[in-house]
Amino acid sequence: MAAPIIETCHVACCANRTPNVLSWGRGGLIAYGTCNSVALYDPQEKCVVAVLNGHTGRVNTVQWVHREDCGRETHLVSGGSDSLLIVWEAQDGKFKQYVECVGHTGPVCAVDAIHLDNNKLLIASTASDSTVKLWLYTGSKAECTHTISFGSGFMMDVSLAWLPGSRVPILACGGDDCRIHLYAQCNGQFRKVLSLQGHEDWIRGVEWACVDGDLLLASCAQDCLIRVWRLVAKSRTKRNAQEERTIRMSEDVFTLTQNDASSAFAVTLESVLAGHENKVYGVHWQPPVIKGGDQHQSLSLLSASMDKTMILWAQEEGSGVWVEQVRVGEVGGNTLGFYGCQMSPDGSMILAHAFHGALHLWTQSHGKEGEWSPGVVISGHFNAVQDLSWDPEGEFILSVGSDQTTRLLTPWKRMDQTQPTWHEISRPQIHGYDMQCLAMVGRFQYVSGADEKVLRVFRAPRNFVENFANISGTPLAKLLASSDTVDQPEGASTPALGLSNKAVFQGDLTPKTNEEEGTGFNSVSDRYQESYFHPLTLNEPPPEDHLLQNTLWPEVQKLYGHGFEMFCLASDSGRTVVASACKASKAEHAAVLLWSSTSWRQLQALPCHSLTVTQMAFSPNGLFLLAVSRDRTWSLWKRDDPAATPTNTEPHFSLYTSTRKDTAVHTRIIWSCDWSADNKYFVTSSRDKKVIVWGDCSSSEAIVTPDEPPVIRPCSSILDVGDSATAVSFCPILCPGNSQSHSLTVKRLRWRPRVGRAGQGGEEEGEGSITAAGSSWVQLASAGADHSVKIFNINRLAV
């Protein structure tokens, strides 16, 4: 079989901030909404195996359609802010979009479905248009069979099940009126049979479970409580006197008549579970299993709350009282709580998703009942990813996004796995402004820009270097030799109400004695510890709470000079010069500023453009600096010969050539640019759908004369890509679909600076040189407005 040309190596994406956005299937896959897509994540392999694109708005709810035989699901239903439901069906092991359910006039917020006979599905959905709709999916189409209107009210969740001892579907709806509304199908139509009262605030979740022929309904609400209701088929036989004298819970009874036959059912309140201290957003029963040919439902209930905890509830043996078995979660921090929860098919893993999209996984310890430990799980940005960059050795990726974070991804090498998996192992910067751009300056140092006028320089602490060595398998001595370890801090922490990461040194971690502390507080600030950093020894990627608190990088410098918010950054291959540009509506603010990466002094201002410089790129040899702009032109700057100015040791650039409005080929904003590996050509991409390769920059035609600047023209036919070309990048290796594309704008493309696949070791990288031809693989990283970072493996010999 021929090697694939391109394959997806990794997708970093998190869950959307909606309560019903995640579902764990019996086949082991976790489906969750991420921006406008549905990601299928394998928690065993620890990677996204597929991304389903079909929605044009945020995906708010995802639900596997569970089979009655507890087998692997073949259908998945998703609903989004585009008011659509999409039914996905498995074909040859892959899920494809089959049918769109069109009818809602507002964002869909919850969905559930059950299998009918002949491969049909009954789907229930609720949306912000104050309706609940029932759909019949027949394989080729889906039609709305019933619409339930709630006037000005909203239903937050829906759940479908079969009434005990029958094939009559029953629907539970919970919403902002603090009631649970039950609807049952009667003669082909759904009619309301009961309203259950008890909750004192909005109901956030409802879910049915079938136990010994009865139905249990779990409901959770913003009143911090969980209620468990029991629905049973009411016997029509006359009770004996003994039964009449027993104390029974008050029950609500309803009767259904179909085909001249009546059936009575009773609903009682089984229990009220109080344990959470904030709004409860999700409840989930442990999935049933098949034992002896029959379905067995374990009486285990999981709940998730805004108090940052999940609780596993179960009935005590003998008394039958519902008690708290396990409580897991976060302590402290400045994050909000959990939006929802799910349990693995065998009950050995529990999962929560938080307001900021992070997944929190706990695994039951082997042989130790009641002990749960945090597990490794995928993570990603929860807003648009604006920029990314490889480190010079191609061993990790830094990305920045509109979620105000900088994240570091690297391959995790495990002894029991042949293929490494990519994970976030550090969050160097958690800012108060949306992040916009970054540039690597050396192995463990970078500059970042946000929606502020200041550039910030960060350097890796010693604790990160040590943990990076453990996780990536790189020898620590090699890493320490490549970084400045003199006076290197242990870590960093952010002071209260601060934006700057403050370095934490070894001495700051030593507890003070009573003599050092004195008998009292000298000031108010002495009462509160500034450092929240605790050094970690990691052999696997850290969980979310450690990423937030213990993986920051200290800020070592601030750079002032721009008059408006930062827009783009670039650094040269020698890591001696950094170029920066800010948003500009006038020529006076559109100048590119050059900074020395040793003294962090401003070296030059390069005025040329009249509007925002959107991207810059240094040539691989550091001789040229290319800038492209919103004014539809590009400018090329050349480093002056050091021999011509022996007294000036700092690099200096002069304008080499540029396009003007009358000579510009692009007719719209130029978004992106990059250089070829041989320094001869550069490429630009624009909103006018054109991608143009320019050069040869080293040809005799490009000789500077005193009268006229050199003319650099397009050197190939202009590529029309059919849509706005927002990112472009040259492969650094000369190259003689099975990919997962982004669903929204691609903001940045970056090739790995070395041949081979990161984490695969030296056997793929030849001698480790940039141009080694020992491997057929190269890697491309991309950042998207769909909140995801993707890494692609590309077989350059098959292109």
PDB file of N, CA, C and O in Angstrom, residues 4-51:
ATOM      1  N   PRO A   4       0.638   7.437   2.493  1.00  0.00           N
ATOM      2  CA  PRO A   4      -0.238   8.590   2.269  1.00  0.00           C
ATOM      3  C   PRO A   4       0.572   9.863   2.059  1.00  0.00           C
ATOM      4  O   PRO A   4       1.667  10.011   2.596  1.00  0.00           O
ATOM      5  N   ILE A   5       0.009  10.771   1.281  1.00  0.00           N
ATOM      6  CA  ILE A   5       0.681  12.044   1.054  1.00  0.00           C
ATOM      7  C   ILE A   5       0.609  12.915   2.294  1.00  0.00           C
ATOM      8  O   ILE A   5       1.583  13.540   2.698  1.00  0.00           O
ATOM      9  N   ILE A   6      -0.558  12.961   2.912  1.00  0.00           N
ATOM     10  CA  ILE A   6      -0.749  13.793   4.099  1.00  0.00           C
ATOM     11  C   ILE A   6      -1.644  13.075   5.085  1.00  0.00           C
ATOM     12  O   ILE A   6      -2.604  12.397   4.694  1.00  0.00           O
ATOM     13  N   GLU A   7      -1.296  13.151   6.361  1.00  0.00           N
ATOM     14  CA  GLU A   7      -2.095  12.555   7.416  1.00  0.00           C
ATOM     15  C   GLU A   7      -2.096  13.497   8.621  1.00  0.00           C
ATOM     16  O   GLU A   7      -1.147  14.248   8.831  1.00  0.00           O
ATOM     17  N   THR A   8      -3.169  13.452   9.379  1.00  0.00           N
ATOM     18  CA  THR A   8      -3.277  14.302  10.558  1.00  0.00           C
ATOM     19  C   THR A   8      -2.548  13.655  11.720  1.00  0.00           C
ATOM     20  O   THR A   8      -2.846  12.522  12.101  1.00  0.00           O
ATOM     21  N   CYS A   9      -1.593  14.376  12.271  1.00  0.00           N
ATOM     22  CA  CYS A   9      -0.802  13.876  13.389  1.00  0.00           C
ATOM     23  C   CYS A   9      -1.486  14.180  14.711  1.00  0.00           C
ATOM     24  O   CYS A   9      -1.537  13.327  15.599  1.00  0.00           O
ATOM     25  N   HIS A  10      -2.031  15.390  14.847  1.00  0.00           N
ATOM     26  CA  HIS A  10      -2.645  15.785  16.122  1.00  0.00           C
ATOM     27  C   HIS A  10      -3.626  16.924  15.907  1.00  0.00           C
ATOM     28  O   HIS A  10      -3.410  17.776  15.038  1.00  0.00           O
ATOM     29  N   VAL A  11      -4.700  16.913  16.675  1.00  0.00           N
ATOM     30  CA  VAL A  11      -5.656  18.014  16.713  1.00  0.00           C
ATOM     31  C   VAL A  11      -5.815  18.429  18.173  1.00  0.00           C
ATOM     32  O   VAL A  11      -6.186  17.603  19.006  1.00  0.00           O
ATOM     33  N   ALA A  12      -5.492  19.674  18.490  1.00  0.00           N
ATOM     34  CA  ALA A  12      -5.653  20.202  19.845  1.00  0.00           C
ATOM     35  C   ALA A  12      -6.897  21.078  19.865  1.00  0.00           C
ATOM     36  O   ALA A  12      -6.921  22.139  19.244  1.00  0.00           O
ATOM     37  N   CYS A  13      -7.937  20.630  20.545  1.00  0.00           N
ATOM     38  CA  CYS A  13      -9.192  21.389  20.599  1.00  0.00           C
ATOM     39  C   CYS A  13      -9.915  21.048  21.888  1.00  0.00           C
ATOM     40  O   CYS A  13      -9.795  19.935  22.405  1.00  0.00           O
ATOM     41  N   CYS A  14     -10.663  22.017  22.418  1.00  0.00           N
ATOM     42  CA  CYS A  14     -11.365  21.801  23.680  1.00  0.00           C
ATOM     43  C   CYS A  14     -12.873  21.860  23.451  1.00  0.00           C
ATOM     44  O   CYS A  14     -13.342  22.134  22.347  1.00  0.00           O
ATOM     45  N   ALA A  15     -13.631  21.600  24.508  1.00  0.00           N
ATOM     46  CA  ALA A  15     -15.093  21.567  24.416  1.00  0.00           C
ATOM     47  C   ALA A  15     -15.667  22.976  24.484  1.00  0.00           C
ATOM     48  O   ALA A  15     -15.123  23.853  25.166  1.00  0.00           O
ATOM     49  N   ASN A  16     -16.768  23.185  23.779  1.00  0.00           N
ATOM     50  CA  ASN A  16     -17.468  24.463  23.856  1.00  0.00           C
ATOM     51  C   ASN A  16     -18.073  24.650  25.248  1.00  0.00           C
ATOM     52  O   ASN A  16     -18.366  23.682  25.954  1.00  0.00           O
ATOM     53  N   ARG A  17     -18.294  25.915  25.594  1.00  0.00           N
ATOM     54  CA  ARG A  17     -18.790  26.217  26.940  1.00  0.00           C
ATOM     55  C   ARG A  17     -20.318  26.157  26.998  1.00  0.00           C
ATOM     56  O   ARG A  17     -20.997  27.161  27.226  1.00  0.00           O
ATOM     57  N   THR A  18     -20.858  24.970  26.767  1.00  0.00           N
ATOM     58  CA  THR A  18     -22.290  24.713  26.891  1.00  0.00           C
ATOM     59  C   THR A  18     -22.477  23.404  27.664  1.00  0.00           C
ATOM     60  O   THR A  18     -21.639  22.504  27.578  1.00  0.00           O
ATOM     61  N   PRO A  19     -23.573  23.255  28.426  1.00  0.00           N
ATOM     62  CA  PRO A  19     -23.717  22.112  29.334  1.00  0.00           C
ATOM     63  C   PRO A  19     -23.809  20.744  28.666  1.00  0.00           C
ATOM     64  O   PRO A  19     -23.321  19.769  29.208  1.00  0.00           O
ATOM     65  N   ASN A  20     -24.459  20.628  27.513  1.00  0.00           N
ATOM     66  CA  ASN A  20     -24.750  19.308  26.939  1.00  0.00           C
ATOM     67  C   ASN A  20     -23.867  18.970  25.744  1.00  0.00           C
ATOM     68  O   ASN A  20     -24.271  18.252  24.850  1.00  0.00           O
ATOM     69  N   VAL A  21     -22.641  19.463  25.755  1.00  0.00           N
ATOM     70  CA  VAL A  21     -21.816  19.414  24.548  1.00  0.00           C
ATOM     71  C   VAL A  21     -20.963  18.162  24.446  1.00  0.00           C
ATOM     72  O   VAL A  21     -20.258  17.977  23.464  1.00  0.00           O
ATOM     73  N   LEU A  22     -21.054  17.256  25.416  1.00  0.00           N
ATOM     74  CA  LEU A  22     -20.150  16.107  25.441  1.00  0.00           C
ATOM     75  C   LEU A  22     -20.925  14.830  25.716  1.00  0.00           C
ATOM     76  O   LEU A  22     -21.840  14.801  26.540  1.00  0.00           O
ATOM     77  N   SER A  23     -20.562  13.732  25.020  1.00  0.00           N
ATOM     78  CA  SER A  23     -21.229  12.440  25.187  1.00  0.00           C
ATOM     79  C   SER A  23     -20.209  11.322  25.021  1.00  0.00           C
ATOM     80  O   SER A  23     -19.398  11.353  24.089  1.00  0.00           O
ATOM     81  N   TRP A  24     -20.251  10.342  25.927  1.00  0.00           N
ATOM     82  CA  TRP A  24     -19.297   9.217  25.917  1.00  0.00           C
ATOM     83  C   TRP A  24     -20.025   7.989  25.379  1.00  0.00           C
ATOM     84  O   TRP A  24     -20.995   7.514  25.963  1.00  0.00           O
ATOM     85  N   GLY A  25     -19.544   7.450  24.276  1.00  0.00           N
ATOM     86  CA  GLY A  25     -20.204   6.330  23.623  1.00  0.00           C
ATOM     87  C   GLY A  25     -19.803   4.987  24.187  1.00  0.00           C
ATOM     88  O   GLY A  25     -18.755   4.833  24.822  1.00  0.00           O
ATOM     89  N   ARG A  26     -20.663   3.980  23.937  1.00  0.00           N
ATOM     90  CA  ARG A  26     -20.377   2.620  24.401  1.00  0.00           C
ATOM     91  C   ARG A  26     -19.153   2.029  23.693  1.00  0.00           C
ATOM     92  O   ARG A  26     -18.514   1.126  24.213  1.00  0.00           O
ATOM     93  N   GLY A  27     -18.843   2.558  22.529  1.00  0.00           N
ATOM     94  CA  GLY A  27     -17.651   2.089  21.822  1.00  0.00           C
ATOM     95  C   GLY A  27     -16.362   2.677  22.347  1.00  0.00           C
ATOM     96  O   GLY A  27     -15.277   2.352  21.854  1.00  0.00           O
ATOM     97  N   GLY A  28     -16.458   3.577  23.329  1.00  0.00           N
ATOM     98  CA  GLY A  28     -15.261   4.146  23.945  1.00  0.00           C
ATOM     99  C   GLY A  28     -14.921   5.537  23.481  1.00  0.00           C
ATOM    100  O   GLY A  28     -14.083   6.207  24.092  1.00  0.00           O
ATOM    101  N   LEU A  29     -15.528   6.002  22.378  1.00  0.00           N
ATOM    102  CA  LEU A  29     -15.209   7.328  21.858  1.00  0.00           C
ATOM    103  C   LEU A  29     -16.005   8.413  22.583  1.00  0.00           C
ATOM    104  O   LEU A  29     -17.188   8.229  22.889  1.00  0.00           O
ATOM    105  N   ILE A  30     -15.343   9.527  22.836  1.00  0.00           N
ATOM    106  CA  ILE A  30     -15.995  10.703  23.422  1.00  0.00           C
ATOM    107  C   ILE A  30     -16.254  11.694  22.299  1.00  0.00           C
ATOM    108  O   ILE A  30     -15.328  12.119  21.603  1.00  0.00           O
ATOM    109  N   ALA A  31     -17.516  12.051  22.105  1.00  0.00           N
ATOM    110  CA  ALA A  31     -17.885  13.048  21.095  1.00  0.00           C
ATOM    111  C   ALA A  31     -18.177  14.363  21.807  1.00  0.00           C
ATOM    112  O   ALA A  31     -18.913  14.383  22.792  1.00  0.00           O
ATOM    113  N   TYR A  32     -17.585  15.441  21.304  1.00  0.00           N
ATOM    114  CA  TYR A  32     -17.864  16.737  21.915  1.00  0.00           C
ATOM    115  C   TYR A  32     -17.795  17.840  20.859  1.00  0.00           C
ATOM    116  O   TYR A  32     -17.104  17.719  19.847  1.00  0.00           O
ATOM    117  N   GLY A  33     -18.550  18.901  21.110  1.00  0.00           N
ATOM    118  CA  GLY A  33     -18.549  20.036  20.210  1.00  0.00           C
ATOM    119  C   GLY A  33     -17.368  20.933  20.478  1.00  0.00           C
ATOM    120  O   GLY A  33     -17.085  21.283  21.626  1.00  0.00           O
ATOM    121  N   THR A  34     -16.664  21.321  19.420  1.00  0.00           N
ATOM    122  CA  THR A  34     -15.547  22.253  19.515  1.00  0.00           C
ATOM    123  C   THR A  34     -15.701  23.279  18.409  1.00  0.00           C
ATOM    124  O   THR A  34     -15.605  22.938  17.232  1.00  0.00           O
ATOM    125  N   CYS A  35     -16.025  24.505  18.782  1.00  0.00           N
ATOM    126  CA  CYS A  35     -16.371  25.561  17.828  1.00  0.00           C
ATOM    127  C   CYS A  35     -17.527  25.079  16.953  1.00  0.00           C
ATOM    128  O   CYS A  35     -18.558  24.681  17.462  1.00  0.00           O
ATOM    129  N   ASN A  36     -17.364  25.025  15.627  1.00  0.00           N
ATOM    130  CA  ASN A  36     -18.445  24.613  14.735  1.00  0.00           C
ATOM    131  C   ASN A  36     -18.357  23.145  14.337  1.00  0.00           C
ATOM    132  O   ASN A  36     -19.056  22.715  13.425  1.00  0.00           O
ATOM    133  N   SER A  37     -17.506  22.380  15.005  1.00  0.00           N
ATOM    134  CA  SER A  37     -17.263  20.989  14.626  1.00  0.00           C
ATOM    135  C   SER A  37     -17.586  20.052  15.778  1.00  0.00           C
ATOM    136  O   SER A  37     -17.784  20.470  16.916  1.00  0.00           O
ATOM    137  N   VAL A  38     -17.632  18.757  15.446  1.00  0.00           N
ATOM    138  CA  VAL A  38     -17.761  17.695  16.444  1.00  0.00           C
ATOM    139  C   VAL A  38     -16.483  16.876  16.403  1.00  0.00           C
ATOM    140  O   VAL A  38     -16.106  16.358  15.342  1.00  0.00           O
ATOM    141  N   ALA A  39     -15.801  16.793  17.540  1.00  0.00           N
ATOM    142  CA  ALA A  39     -14.561  16.014  17.623  1.00  0.00           C
ATOM    143  C   ALA A  39     -14.870  14.651  18.239  1.00  0.00           C
ATOM    144  O   ALA A  39     -15.660  14.547  19.181  1.00  0.00           O
ATOM    145  N   LEU A  40     -14.237  13.610  17.702  1.00  0.00           N
ATOM    146  CA  LEU A  40     -14.331  12.260  18.258  1.00  0.00           C
ATOM    147  C   LEU A  40     -12.984  11.931  18.880  1.00  0.00           C
ATOM    148  O   LEU A  40     -11.972  11.829  18.181  1.00  0.00           O
ATOM    149  N   TYR A  41     -12.984  11.778  20.196  1.00  0.00           N
ATOM    150  CA  TYR A  41     -11.739  11.616  20.952  1.00  0.00           C
ATOM    151  C   TYR A  41     -11.670  10.224  21.555  1.00  0.00           C
ATOM    152  O   TYR A  41     -12.639   9.728  22.141  1.00  0.00           O
ATOM    153  N   ASP A  42     -10.507   9.576  21.403  1.00  0.00           N
ATOM    154  CA  ASP A  42     -10.272   8.249  21.968  1.00  0.00           C
ATOM    155  C   ASP A  42      -9.463   8.411  23.252  1.00  0.00           C
ATOM    156  O   ASP A  42      -8.268   8.728  23.198  1.00  0.00           O
ATOM    157  N   PRO A  43     -10.070   8.215  24.434  1.00  0.00           N
ATOM    158  CA  PRO A  43      -9.324   8.435  25.679  1.00  0.00           C
ATOM    159  C   PRO A  43      -8.240   7.390  25.936  1.00  0.00           C
ATOM    160  O   PRO A  43      -7.337   7.641  26.741  1.00  0.00           O
ATOM    161  N   GLN A  44      -8.314   6.239  25.273  1.00  0.00           N
ATOM    162  CA  GLN A  44      -7.271   5.235  25.445  1.00  0.00           C
ATOM    163  C   GLN A  44      -6.030   5.599  24.634  1.00  0.00           C
ATOM    164  O   GLN A  44      -4.901   5.547  25.132  1.00  0.00           O
ATOM    165  N   GLU A  45      -6.249   5.985  23.371  1.00  0.00           N
ATOM    166  CA  GLU A  45      -5.129   6.400  22.522  1.00  0.00           C
ATOM    167  C   GLU A  45      -4.711   7.839  22.787  1.00  0.00           C
ATOM    168  O   GLU A  45      -3.664   8.295  22.327  1.00  0.00           O
ATOM    169  N   LYS A  46      -5.576   8.595  23.482  1.00  0.00           N
ATOM    170  CA  LYS A  46      -5.314   9.982  23.864  1.00  0.00           C
ATOM    171  C   LYS A  46      -5.117  10.895  22.648  1.00  0.00           C
ATOM    172  O   LYS A  46      -4.182  11.699  22.588  1.00  0.00           O
ATOM    173  N   CYS A  47      -6.030  10.742  21.677  1.00  0.00           N
ATOM    174  CA  CYS A  47      -5.945  11.580  20.477  1.00  0.00           C
ATOM    175  C   CYS A  47      -7.325  11.708  19.846  1.00  0.00           C
ATOM    176  O   CYS A  47      -8.208  10.872  20.063  1.00  0.00           O
ATOM    177  N   VAL A  48      -7.507  12.767  19.066  1.00  0.00           N
ATOM    178  CA  VAL A  48      -8.728  12.962  18.290  1.00  0.00           C
ATOM    179  C   VAL A  48      -8.625  12.105  17.037  1.00  0.00           C
ATOM    180  O   VAL A  48      -7.667  12.229  16.267  1.00  0.00           O
ATOM    181  N   VAL A  49      -9.596  11.230  16.824  1.00  0.00           N
ATOM    182  CA  VAL A  49      -9.545  10.315  15.683  1.00  0.00           C
ATOM    183  C   VAL A  49     -10.322  10.847  14.487  1.00  0.00           C
ATOM    184  O   VAL A  49     -10.134  10.382  13.358  1.00  0.00           O
ATOM    185  N   ALA A  50     -11.219  11.810  14.702  1.00  0.00           N
ATOM    186  CA  ALA A  50     -11.983  12.380  13.584  1.00  0.00           C
ATOM    187  C   ALA A  50     -12.558  13.718  14.014  1.00  0.00           C
ATOM    188  O   ALA A  50     -12.817  13.954  15.201  1.00  0.00           O
ATOM    189  N   VAL A  51     -12.740  14.597  13.037  1.00  0.00           N
ATOM    190  CA  VAL A  51     -13.420  15.874  13.244  1.00  0.00           C
ATOM    191  C   VAL A  51     -14.540  15.955  12.210  1.00  0.00           C
ATOM    192  O   VAL A  51     -14.281  15.849  11.003  1.00  0.00           O
TER     193      VAL A  51
END
